[in-house]
PDB file of C-alpha atoms and ligand atoms in Angstrom:
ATOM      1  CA  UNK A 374     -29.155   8.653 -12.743  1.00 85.00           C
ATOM      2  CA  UNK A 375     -26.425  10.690 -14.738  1.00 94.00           C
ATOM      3  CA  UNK A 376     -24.759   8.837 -17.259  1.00 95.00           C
ATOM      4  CA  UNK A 377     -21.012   9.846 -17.732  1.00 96.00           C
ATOM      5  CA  UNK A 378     -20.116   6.944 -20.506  1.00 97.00           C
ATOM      6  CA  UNK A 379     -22.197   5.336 -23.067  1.00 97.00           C
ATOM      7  CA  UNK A 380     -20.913   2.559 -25.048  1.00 97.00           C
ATOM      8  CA  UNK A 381     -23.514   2.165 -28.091  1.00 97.00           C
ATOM      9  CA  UNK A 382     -22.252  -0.807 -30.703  1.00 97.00           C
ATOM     10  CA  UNK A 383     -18.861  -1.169 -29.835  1.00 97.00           C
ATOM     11  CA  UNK A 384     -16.724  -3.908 -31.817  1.00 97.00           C
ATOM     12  CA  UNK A 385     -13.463  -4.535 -31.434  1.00 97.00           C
ATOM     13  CA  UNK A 386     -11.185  -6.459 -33.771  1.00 97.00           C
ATOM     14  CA  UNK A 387      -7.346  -7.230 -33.422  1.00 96.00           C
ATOM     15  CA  UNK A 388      -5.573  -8.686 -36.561  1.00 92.00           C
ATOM     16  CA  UNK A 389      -2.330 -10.566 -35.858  1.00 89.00           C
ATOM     17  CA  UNK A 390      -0.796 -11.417 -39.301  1.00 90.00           C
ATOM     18  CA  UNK A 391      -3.916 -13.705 -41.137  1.00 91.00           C
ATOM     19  CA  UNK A 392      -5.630 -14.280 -37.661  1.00 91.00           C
ATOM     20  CA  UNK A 393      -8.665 -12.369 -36.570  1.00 93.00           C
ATOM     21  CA  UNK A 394      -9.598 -12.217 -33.317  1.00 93.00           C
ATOM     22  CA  UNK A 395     -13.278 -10.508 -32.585  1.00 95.00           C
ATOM     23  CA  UNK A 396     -12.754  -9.361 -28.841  1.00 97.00           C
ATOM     24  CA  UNK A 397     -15.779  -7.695 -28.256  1.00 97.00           C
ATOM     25  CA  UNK A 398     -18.608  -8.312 -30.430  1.00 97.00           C
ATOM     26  CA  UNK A 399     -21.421  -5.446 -30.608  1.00 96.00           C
ATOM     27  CA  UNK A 400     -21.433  -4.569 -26.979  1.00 97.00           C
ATOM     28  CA  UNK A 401     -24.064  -1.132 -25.744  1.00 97.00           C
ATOM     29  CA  UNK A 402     -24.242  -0.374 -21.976  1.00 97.00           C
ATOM     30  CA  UNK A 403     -24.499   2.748 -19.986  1.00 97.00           C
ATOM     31  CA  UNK A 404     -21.788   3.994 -16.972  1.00 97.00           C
ATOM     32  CA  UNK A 405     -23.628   5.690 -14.646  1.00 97.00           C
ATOM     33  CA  UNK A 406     -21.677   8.839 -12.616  1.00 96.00           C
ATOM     34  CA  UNK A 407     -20.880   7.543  -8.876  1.00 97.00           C
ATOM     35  CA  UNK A 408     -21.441   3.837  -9.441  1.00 97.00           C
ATOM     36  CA  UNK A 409     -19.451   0.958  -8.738  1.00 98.00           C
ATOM     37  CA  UNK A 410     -19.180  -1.650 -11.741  1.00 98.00           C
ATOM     38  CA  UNK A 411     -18.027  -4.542 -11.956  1.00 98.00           C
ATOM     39  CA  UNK A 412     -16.686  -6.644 -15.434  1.00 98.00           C
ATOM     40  CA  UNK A 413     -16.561 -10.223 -15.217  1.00 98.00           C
ATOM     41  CA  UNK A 414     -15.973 -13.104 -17.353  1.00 97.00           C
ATOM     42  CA  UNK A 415     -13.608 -16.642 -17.858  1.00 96.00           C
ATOM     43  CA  UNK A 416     -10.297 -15.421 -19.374  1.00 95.00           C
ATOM     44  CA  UNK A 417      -9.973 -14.404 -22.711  1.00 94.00           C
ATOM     45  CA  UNK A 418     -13.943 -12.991 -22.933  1.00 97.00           C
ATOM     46  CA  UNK A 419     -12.674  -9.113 -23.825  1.00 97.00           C
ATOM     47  CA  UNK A 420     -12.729  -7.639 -20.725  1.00 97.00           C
ATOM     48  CA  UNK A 421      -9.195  -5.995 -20.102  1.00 96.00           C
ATOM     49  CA  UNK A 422     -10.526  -4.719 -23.845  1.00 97.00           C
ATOM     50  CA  UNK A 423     -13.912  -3.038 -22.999  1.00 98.00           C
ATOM     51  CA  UNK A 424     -11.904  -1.342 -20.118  1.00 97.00           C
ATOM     52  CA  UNK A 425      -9.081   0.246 -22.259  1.00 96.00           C
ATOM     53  CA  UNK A 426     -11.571   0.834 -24.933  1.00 97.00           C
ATOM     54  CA  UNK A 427     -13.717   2.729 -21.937  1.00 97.00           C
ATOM     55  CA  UNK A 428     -10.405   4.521 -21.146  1.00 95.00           C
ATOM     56  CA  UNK A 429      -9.960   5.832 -24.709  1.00 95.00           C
ATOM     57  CA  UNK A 430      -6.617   3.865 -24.708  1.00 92.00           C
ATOM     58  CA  UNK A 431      -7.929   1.385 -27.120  1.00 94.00           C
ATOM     59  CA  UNK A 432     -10.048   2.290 -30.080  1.00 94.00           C
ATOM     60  CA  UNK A 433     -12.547   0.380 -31.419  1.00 96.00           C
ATOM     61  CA  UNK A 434     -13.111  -0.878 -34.760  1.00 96.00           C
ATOM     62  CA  UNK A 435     -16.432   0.292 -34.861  1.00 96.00           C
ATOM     63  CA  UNK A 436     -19.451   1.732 -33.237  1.00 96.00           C
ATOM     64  CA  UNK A 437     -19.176   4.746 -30.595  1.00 95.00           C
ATOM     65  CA  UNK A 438     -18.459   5.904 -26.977  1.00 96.00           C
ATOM     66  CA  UNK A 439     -19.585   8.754 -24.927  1.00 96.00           C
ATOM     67  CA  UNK A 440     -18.100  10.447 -22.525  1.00 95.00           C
ATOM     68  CA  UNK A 441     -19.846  13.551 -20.905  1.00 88.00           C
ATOM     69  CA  UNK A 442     -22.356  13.292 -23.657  1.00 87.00           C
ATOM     70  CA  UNK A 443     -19.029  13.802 -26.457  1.00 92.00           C
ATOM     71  CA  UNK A 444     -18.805  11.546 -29.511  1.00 93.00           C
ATOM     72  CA  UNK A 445     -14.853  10.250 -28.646  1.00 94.00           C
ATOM     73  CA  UNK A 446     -15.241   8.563 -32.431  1.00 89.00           C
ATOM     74  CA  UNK A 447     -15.154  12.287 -33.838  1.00 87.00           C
ATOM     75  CA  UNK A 448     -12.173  13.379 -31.961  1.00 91.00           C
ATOM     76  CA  UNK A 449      -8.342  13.907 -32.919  1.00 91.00           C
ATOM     77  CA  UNK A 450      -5.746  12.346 -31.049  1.00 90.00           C
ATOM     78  CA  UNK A 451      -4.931  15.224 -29.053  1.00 88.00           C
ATOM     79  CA  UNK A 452      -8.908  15.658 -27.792  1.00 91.00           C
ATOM     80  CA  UNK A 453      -8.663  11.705 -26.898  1.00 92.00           C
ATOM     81  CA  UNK A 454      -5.490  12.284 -25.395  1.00 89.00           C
ATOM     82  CA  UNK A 455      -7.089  15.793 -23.578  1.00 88.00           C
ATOM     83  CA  UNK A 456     -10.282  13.273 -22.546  1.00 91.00           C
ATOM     84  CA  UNK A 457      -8.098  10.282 -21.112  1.00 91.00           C
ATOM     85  CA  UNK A 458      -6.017  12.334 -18.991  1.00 88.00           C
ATOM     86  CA  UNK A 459      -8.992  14.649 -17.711  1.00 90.00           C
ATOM     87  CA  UNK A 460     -11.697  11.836 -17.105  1.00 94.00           C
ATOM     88  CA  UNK A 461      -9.430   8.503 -16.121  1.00 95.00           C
ATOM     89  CA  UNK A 462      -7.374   7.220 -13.465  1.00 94.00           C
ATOM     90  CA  UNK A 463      -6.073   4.007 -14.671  1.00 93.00           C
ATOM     91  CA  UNK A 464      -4.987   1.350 -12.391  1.00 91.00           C
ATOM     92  CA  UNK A 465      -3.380  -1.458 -14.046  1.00 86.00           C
ATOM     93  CA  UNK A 466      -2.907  -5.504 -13.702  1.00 79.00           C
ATOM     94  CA  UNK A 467       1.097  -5.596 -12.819  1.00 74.00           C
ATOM     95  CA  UNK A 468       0.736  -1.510 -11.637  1.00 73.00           C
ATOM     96  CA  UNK A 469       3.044  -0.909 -13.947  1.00 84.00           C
ATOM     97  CA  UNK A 470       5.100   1.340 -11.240  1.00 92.00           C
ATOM     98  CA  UNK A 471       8.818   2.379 -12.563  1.00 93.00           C
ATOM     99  CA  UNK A 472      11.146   0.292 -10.114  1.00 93.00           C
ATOM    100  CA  UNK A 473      13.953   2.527  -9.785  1.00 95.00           C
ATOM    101  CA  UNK A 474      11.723   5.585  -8.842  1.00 96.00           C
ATOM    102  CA  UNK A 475      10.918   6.488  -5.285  1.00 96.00           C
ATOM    103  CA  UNK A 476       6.991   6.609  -4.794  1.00 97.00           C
ATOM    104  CA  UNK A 477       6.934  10.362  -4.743  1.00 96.00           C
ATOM    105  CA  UNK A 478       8.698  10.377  -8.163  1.00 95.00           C
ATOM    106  CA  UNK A 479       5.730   7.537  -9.119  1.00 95.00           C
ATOM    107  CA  UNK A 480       3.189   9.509  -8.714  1.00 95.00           C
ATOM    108  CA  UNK A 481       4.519  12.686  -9.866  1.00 94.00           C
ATOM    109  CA  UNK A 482       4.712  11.436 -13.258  1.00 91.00           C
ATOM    110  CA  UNK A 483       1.226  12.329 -14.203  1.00 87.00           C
ATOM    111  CA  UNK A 484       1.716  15.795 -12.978  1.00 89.00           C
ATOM    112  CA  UNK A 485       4.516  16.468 -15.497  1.00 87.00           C
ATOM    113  CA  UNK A 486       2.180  15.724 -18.290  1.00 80.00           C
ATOM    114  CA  UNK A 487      -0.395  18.298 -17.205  1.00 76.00           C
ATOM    115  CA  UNK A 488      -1.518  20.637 -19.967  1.00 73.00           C
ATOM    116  CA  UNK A 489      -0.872  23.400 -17.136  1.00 79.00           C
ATOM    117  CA  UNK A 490       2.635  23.043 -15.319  1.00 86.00           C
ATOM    118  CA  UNK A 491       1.771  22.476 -11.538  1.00 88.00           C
ATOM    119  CA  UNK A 492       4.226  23.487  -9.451  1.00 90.00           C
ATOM    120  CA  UNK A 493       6.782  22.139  -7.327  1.00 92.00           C
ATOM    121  CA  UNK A 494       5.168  22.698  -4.216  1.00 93.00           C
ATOM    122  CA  UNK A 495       1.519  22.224  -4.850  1.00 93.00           C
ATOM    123  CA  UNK A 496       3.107  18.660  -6.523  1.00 94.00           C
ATOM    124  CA  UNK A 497       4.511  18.007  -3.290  1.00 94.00           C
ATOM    125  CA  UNK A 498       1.775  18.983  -1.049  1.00 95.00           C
ATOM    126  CA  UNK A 499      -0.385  16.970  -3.885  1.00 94.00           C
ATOM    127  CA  UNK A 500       1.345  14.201  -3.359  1.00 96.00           C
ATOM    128  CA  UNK A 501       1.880  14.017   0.380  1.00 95.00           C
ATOM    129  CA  UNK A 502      -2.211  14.283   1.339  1.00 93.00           C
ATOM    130  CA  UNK A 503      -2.572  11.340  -1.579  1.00 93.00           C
ATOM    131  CA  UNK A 504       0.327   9.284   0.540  1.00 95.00           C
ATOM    132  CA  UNK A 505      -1.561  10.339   3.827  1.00 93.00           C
ATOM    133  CA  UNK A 506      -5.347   9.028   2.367  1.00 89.00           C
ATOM    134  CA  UNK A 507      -3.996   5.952   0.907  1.00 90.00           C
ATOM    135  CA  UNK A 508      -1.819   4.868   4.270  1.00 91.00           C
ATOM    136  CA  UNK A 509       1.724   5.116   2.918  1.00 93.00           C
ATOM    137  CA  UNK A 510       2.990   8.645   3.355  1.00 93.00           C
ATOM    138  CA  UNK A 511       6.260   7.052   5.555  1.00 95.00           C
ATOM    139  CA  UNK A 512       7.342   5.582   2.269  1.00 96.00           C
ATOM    140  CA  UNK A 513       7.728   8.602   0.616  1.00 96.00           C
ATOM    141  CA  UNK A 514      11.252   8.532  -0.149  1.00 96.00           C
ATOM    142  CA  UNK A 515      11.267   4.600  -0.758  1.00 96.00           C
ATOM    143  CA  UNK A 516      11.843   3.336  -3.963  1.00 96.00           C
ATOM    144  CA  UNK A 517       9.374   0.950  -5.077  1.00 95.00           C
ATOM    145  CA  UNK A 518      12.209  -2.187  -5.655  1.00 95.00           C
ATOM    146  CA  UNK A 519      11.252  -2.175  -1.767  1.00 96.00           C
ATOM    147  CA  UNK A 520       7.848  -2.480  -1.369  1.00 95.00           C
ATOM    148  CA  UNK A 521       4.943  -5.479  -0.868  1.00 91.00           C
ATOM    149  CA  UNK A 522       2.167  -6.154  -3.278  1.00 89.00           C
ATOM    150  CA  UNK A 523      -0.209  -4.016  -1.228  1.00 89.00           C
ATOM    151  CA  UNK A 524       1.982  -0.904  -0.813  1.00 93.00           C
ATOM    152  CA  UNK A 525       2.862  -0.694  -4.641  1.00 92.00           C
ATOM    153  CA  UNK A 526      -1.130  -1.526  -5.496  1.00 90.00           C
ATOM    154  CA  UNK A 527      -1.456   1.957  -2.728  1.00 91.00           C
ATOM    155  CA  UNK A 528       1.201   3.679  -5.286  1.00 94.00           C
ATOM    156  CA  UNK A 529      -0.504   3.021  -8.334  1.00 92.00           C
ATOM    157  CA  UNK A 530      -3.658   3.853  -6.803  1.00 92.00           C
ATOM    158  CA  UNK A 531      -2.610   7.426  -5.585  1.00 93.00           C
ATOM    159  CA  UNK A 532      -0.961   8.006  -9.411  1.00 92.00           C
ATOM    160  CA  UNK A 533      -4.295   6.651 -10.782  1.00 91.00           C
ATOM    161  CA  UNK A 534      -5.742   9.445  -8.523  1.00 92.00           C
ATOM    162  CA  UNK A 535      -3.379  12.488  -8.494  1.00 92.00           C
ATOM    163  CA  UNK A 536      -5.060  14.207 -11.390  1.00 89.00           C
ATOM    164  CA  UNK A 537      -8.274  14.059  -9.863  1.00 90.00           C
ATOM    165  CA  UNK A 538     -10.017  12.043 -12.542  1.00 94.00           C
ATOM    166  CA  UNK A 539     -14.007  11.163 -12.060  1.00 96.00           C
ATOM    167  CA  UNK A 540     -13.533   7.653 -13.313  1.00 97.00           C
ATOM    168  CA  UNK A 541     -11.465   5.336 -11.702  1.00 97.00           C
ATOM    169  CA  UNK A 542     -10.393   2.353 -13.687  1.00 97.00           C
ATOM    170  CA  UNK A 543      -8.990  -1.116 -12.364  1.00 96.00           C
ATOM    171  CA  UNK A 544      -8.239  -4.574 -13.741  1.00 94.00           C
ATOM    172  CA  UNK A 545      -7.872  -6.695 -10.825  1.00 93.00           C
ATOM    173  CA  UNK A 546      -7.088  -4.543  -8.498  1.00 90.00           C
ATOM    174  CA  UNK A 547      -6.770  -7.180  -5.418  1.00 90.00           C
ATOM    175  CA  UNK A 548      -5.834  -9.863  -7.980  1.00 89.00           C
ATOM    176  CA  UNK A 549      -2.437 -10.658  -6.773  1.00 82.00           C
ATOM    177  CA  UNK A 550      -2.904  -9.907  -2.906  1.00 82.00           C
ATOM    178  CA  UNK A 551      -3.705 -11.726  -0.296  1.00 86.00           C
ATOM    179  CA  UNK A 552      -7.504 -10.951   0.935  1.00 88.00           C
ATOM    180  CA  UNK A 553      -6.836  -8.965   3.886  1.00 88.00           C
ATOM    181  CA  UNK A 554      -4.359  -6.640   1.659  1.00 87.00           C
ATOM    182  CA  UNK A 555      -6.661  -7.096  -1.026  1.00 88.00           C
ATOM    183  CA  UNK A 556      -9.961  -5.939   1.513  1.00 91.00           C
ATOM    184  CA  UNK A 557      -7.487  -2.428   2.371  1.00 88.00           C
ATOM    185  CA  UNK A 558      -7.287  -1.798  -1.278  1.00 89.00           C
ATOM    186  CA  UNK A 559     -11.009  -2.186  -1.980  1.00 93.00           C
ATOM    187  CA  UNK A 560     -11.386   0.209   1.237  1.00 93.00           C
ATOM    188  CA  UNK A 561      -9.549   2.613  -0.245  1.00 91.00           C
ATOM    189  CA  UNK A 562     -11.296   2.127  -3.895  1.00 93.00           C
ATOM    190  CA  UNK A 563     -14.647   2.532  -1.657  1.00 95.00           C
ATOM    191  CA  UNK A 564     -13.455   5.935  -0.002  1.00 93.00           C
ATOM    192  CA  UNK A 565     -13.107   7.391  -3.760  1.00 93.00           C
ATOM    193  CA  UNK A 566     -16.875   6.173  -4.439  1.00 96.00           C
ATOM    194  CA  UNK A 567     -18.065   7.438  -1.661  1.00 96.00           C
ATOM    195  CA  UNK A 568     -16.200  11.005  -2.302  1.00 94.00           C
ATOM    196  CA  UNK A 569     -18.420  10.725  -5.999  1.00 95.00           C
ATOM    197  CA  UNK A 570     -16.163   9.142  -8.133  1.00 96.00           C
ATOM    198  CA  UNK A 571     -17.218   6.060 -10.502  1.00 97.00           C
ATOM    199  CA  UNK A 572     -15.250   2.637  -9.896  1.00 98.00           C
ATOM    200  CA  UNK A 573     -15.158   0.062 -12.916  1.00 98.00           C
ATOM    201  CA  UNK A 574     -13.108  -2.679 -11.740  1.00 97.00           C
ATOM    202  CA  UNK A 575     -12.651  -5.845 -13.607  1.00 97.00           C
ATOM    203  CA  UNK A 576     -12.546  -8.791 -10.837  1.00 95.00           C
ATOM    204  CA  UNK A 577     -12.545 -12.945 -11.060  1.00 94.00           C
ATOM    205  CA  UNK A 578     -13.171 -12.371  -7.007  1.00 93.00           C
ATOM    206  CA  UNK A 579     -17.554 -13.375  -7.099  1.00 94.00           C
ATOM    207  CA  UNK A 580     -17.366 -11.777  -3.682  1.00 93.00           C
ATOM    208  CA  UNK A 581     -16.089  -8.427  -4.778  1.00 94.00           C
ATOM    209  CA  UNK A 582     -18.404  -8.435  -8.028  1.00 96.00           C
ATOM    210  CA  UNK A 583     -21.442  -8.937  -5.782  1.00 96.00           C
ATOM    211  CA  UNK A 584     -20.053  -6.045  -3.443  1.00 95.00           C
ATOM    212  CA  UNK A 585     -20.555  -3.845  -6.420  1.00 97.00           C
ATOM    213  CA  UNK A 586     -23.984  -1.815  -7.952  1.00 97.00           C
ATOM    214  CA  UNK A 587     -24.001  -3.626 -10.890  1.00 97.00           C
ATOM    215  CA  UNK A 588     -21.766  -6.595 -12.780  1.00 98.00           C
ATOM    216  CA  UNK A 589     -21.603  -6.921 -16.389  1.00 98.00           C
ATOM    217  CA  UNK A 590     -20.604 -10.190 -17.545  1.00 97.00           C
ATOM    218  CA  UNK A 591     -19.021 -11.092 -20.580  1.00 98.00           C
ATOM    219  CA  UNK A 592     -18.349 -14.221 -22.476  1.00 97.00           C
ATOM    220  CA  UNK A 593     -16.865 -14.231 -25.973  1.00 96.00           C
ATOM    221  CA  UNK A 594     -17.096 -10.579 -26.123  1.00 97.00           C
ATOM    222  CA  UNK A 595     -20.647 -10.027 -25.924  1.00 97.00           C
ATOM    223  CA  UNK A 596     -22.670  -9.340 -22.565  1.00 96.00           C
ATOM    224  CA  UNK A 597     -24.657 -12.051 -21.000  1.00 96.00           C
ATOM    225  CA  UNK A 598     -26.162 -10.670 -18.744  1.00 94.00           C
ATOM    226  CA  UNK A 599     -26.283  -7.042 -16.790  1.00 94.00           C
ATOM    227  CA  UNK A 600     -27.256  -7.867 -13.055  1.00 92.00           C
TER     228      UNK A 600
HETATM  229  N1  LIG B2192      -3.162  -6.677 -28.667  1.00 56.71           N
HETATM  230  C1  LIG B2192      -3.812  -7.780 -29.029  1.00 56.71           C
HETATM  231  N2  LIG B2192      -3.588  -8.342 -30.244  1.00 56.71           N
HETATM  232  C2  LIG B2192      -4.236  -9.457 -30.636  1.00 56.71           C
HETATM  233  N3  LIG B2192      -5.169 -10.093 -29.893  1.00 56.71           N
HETATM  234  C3  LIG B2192      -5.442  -9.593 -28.673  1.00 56.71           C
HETATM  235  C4  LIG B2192      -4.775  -8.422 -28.179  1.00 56.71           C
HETATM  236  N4  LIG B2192      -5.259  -8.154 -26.940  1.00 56.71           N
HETATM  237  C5  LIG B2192      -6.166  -9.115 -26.676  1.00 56.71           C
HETATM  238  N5  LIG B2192      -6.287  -9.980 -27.718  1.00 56.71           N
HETATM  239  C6  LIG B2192      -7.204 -11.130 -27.802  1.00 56.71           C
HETATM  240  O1  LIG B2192      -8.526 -10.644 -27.586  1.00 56.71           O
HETATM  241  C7  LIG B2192      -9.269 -11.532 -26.730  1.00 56.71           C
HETATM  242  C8  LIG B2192      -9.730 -10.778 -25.479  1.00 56.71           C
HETATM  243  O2  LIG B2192      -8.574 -10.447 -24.692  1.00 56.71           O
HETATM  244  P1  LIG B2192      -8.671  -9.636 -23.324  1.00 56.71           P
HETATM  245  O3  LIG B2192      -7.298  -9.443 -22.814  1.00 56.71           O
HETATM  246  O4  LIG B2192      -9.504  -8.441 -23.533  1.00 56.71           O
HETATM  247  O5  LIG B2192      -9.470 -10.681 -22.410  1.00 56.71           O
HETATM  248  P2  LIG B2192      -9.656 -10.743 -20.821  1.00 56.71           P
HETATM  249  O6  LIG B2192     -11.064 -11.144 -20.588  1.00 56.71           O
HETATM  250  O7  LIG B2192      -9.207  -9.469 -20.222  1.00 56.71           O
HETATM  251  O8  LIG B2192      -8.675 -11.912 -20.404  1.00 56.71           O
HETATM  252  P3  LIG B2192      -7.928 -12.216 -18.980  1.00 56.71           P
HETATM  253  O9  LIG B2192      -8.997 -12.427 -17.956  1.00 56.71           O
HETATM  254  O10 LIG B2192      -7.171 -13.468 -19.267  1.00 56.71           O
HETATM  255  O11 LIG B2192      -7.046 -11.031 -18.681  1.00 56.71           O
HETATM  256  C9  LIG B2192      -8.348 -12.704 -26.447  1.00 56.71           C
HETATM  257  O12 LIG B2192      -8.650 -13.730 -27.375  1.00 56.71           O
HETATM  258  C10 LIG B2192      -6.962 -12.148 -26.692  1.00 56.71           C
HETATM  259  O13 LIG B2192      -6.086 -13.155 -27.113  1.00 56.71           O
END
């Protein structure tokens, strides 16, 4: 199997005035291109952590990761920056979706950032087949004050998506649903695996961890056990 990130000794320290707090503690595993993974772990273990460290949002104190077979640890911020928005669709716990905006103005705002401009109407074409895939194109024009939990998890999903990244990344994506919303989301999150892209999810749901390849648990920010 391909492997499209390789974490190899990754620690990860935060200081807060005197206080050290070792979040992940000498962690090595291999993300393999296409698979579904699942982090797990009681609260606190590291895991929203490993994922934005994965996501080249947070860096680590020491040791490496891979991506595509590049050393990220050798890179300027403008390569990291280049890497995140090329390789990572980042779906996040509260969606962090901008209230006031309408959904199409959502998920445009990746498209603005773009090292090359993309026009107007490939953005709204873009945008309209993402609405259409993830079930919501009749909110188009809604702002996002006036959706459910579900529709605003389909919004961040489709500006997670709209760059066409090959790694999809999500902490608790059904977290705050209810479990039939929750099951449409993780139908939708299947679709992308099944078009080729990897999933790494983070998930307190046992069910959904065992629905995925593989599960890494964590506890105090080492891995248990890979199953
Ligand atoms: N920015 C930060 N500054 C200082 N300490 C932090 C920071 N972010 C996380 N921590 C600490 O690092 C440890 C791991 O936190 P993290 O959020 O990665 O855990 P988690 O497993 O995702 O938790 P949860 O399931 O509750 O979301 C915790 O002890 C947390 O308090």
């Amino acid at each position: 199997m391909e492997v499209i990130i390789k974490a190899m000794e990754v620690k990860k320290e935060y200081l807060t005035g005197k206080n050290k707090t070792l979040a992940i503690n000498n962690i090595s595993f291999d993300v393999f291109k296409g698979e579904k993974l699942a982090i797990t772990g009681p609260s606190g273990c590291g895991k929203t952590t490993l994922l934005n460290i994965l996501g080249l949002i947070v860096k680590p104190t020491s040791g490496n990761i891979i991506i595509d077979s590049k050393e990220i640890s050798s890179f300027k911020e403008r390569e990291r920056a280049r890497y995140r928005n090329k390789y990572f669709g980042y779906i996040v716990q509260d969606f962090a979706l901008i209230e006031e905006f309408t959904v199409y103005e959502n998920i445009e705002i990746p498209l603005l950032y773009t090292s090359e401009k993309v026009p107007r109407s490939r953005r709204r074409k873009l945008i309209s087949e993402l609405l259409t895939q993830v079930g919501l194109e009749v909110k188009i024009n809604e702002k996002v004050k006036n959706l459910s939990g579900g529709q605003r998890q389909r919004v961040a999903i489709a500006r997670a998506i709209v760059n066409d990244p090959e790694i999809i990344l999500a902490d608790e994506p059904t977290g705050s649903l209810d479990s039939k919303t929750g099951e449409e989301i993780m139908t939708i999150l299947d679709n992308l695996v099944q078009l080729g892209k990897t999933l790494i999810l983070i998930t307190h749901d046992n069910g959904l961890a065992q629905s995925c390849d593989r599960q890494i648990k964590l506890l105090d920010g080492k891995i248990t056990e890979i199953i």
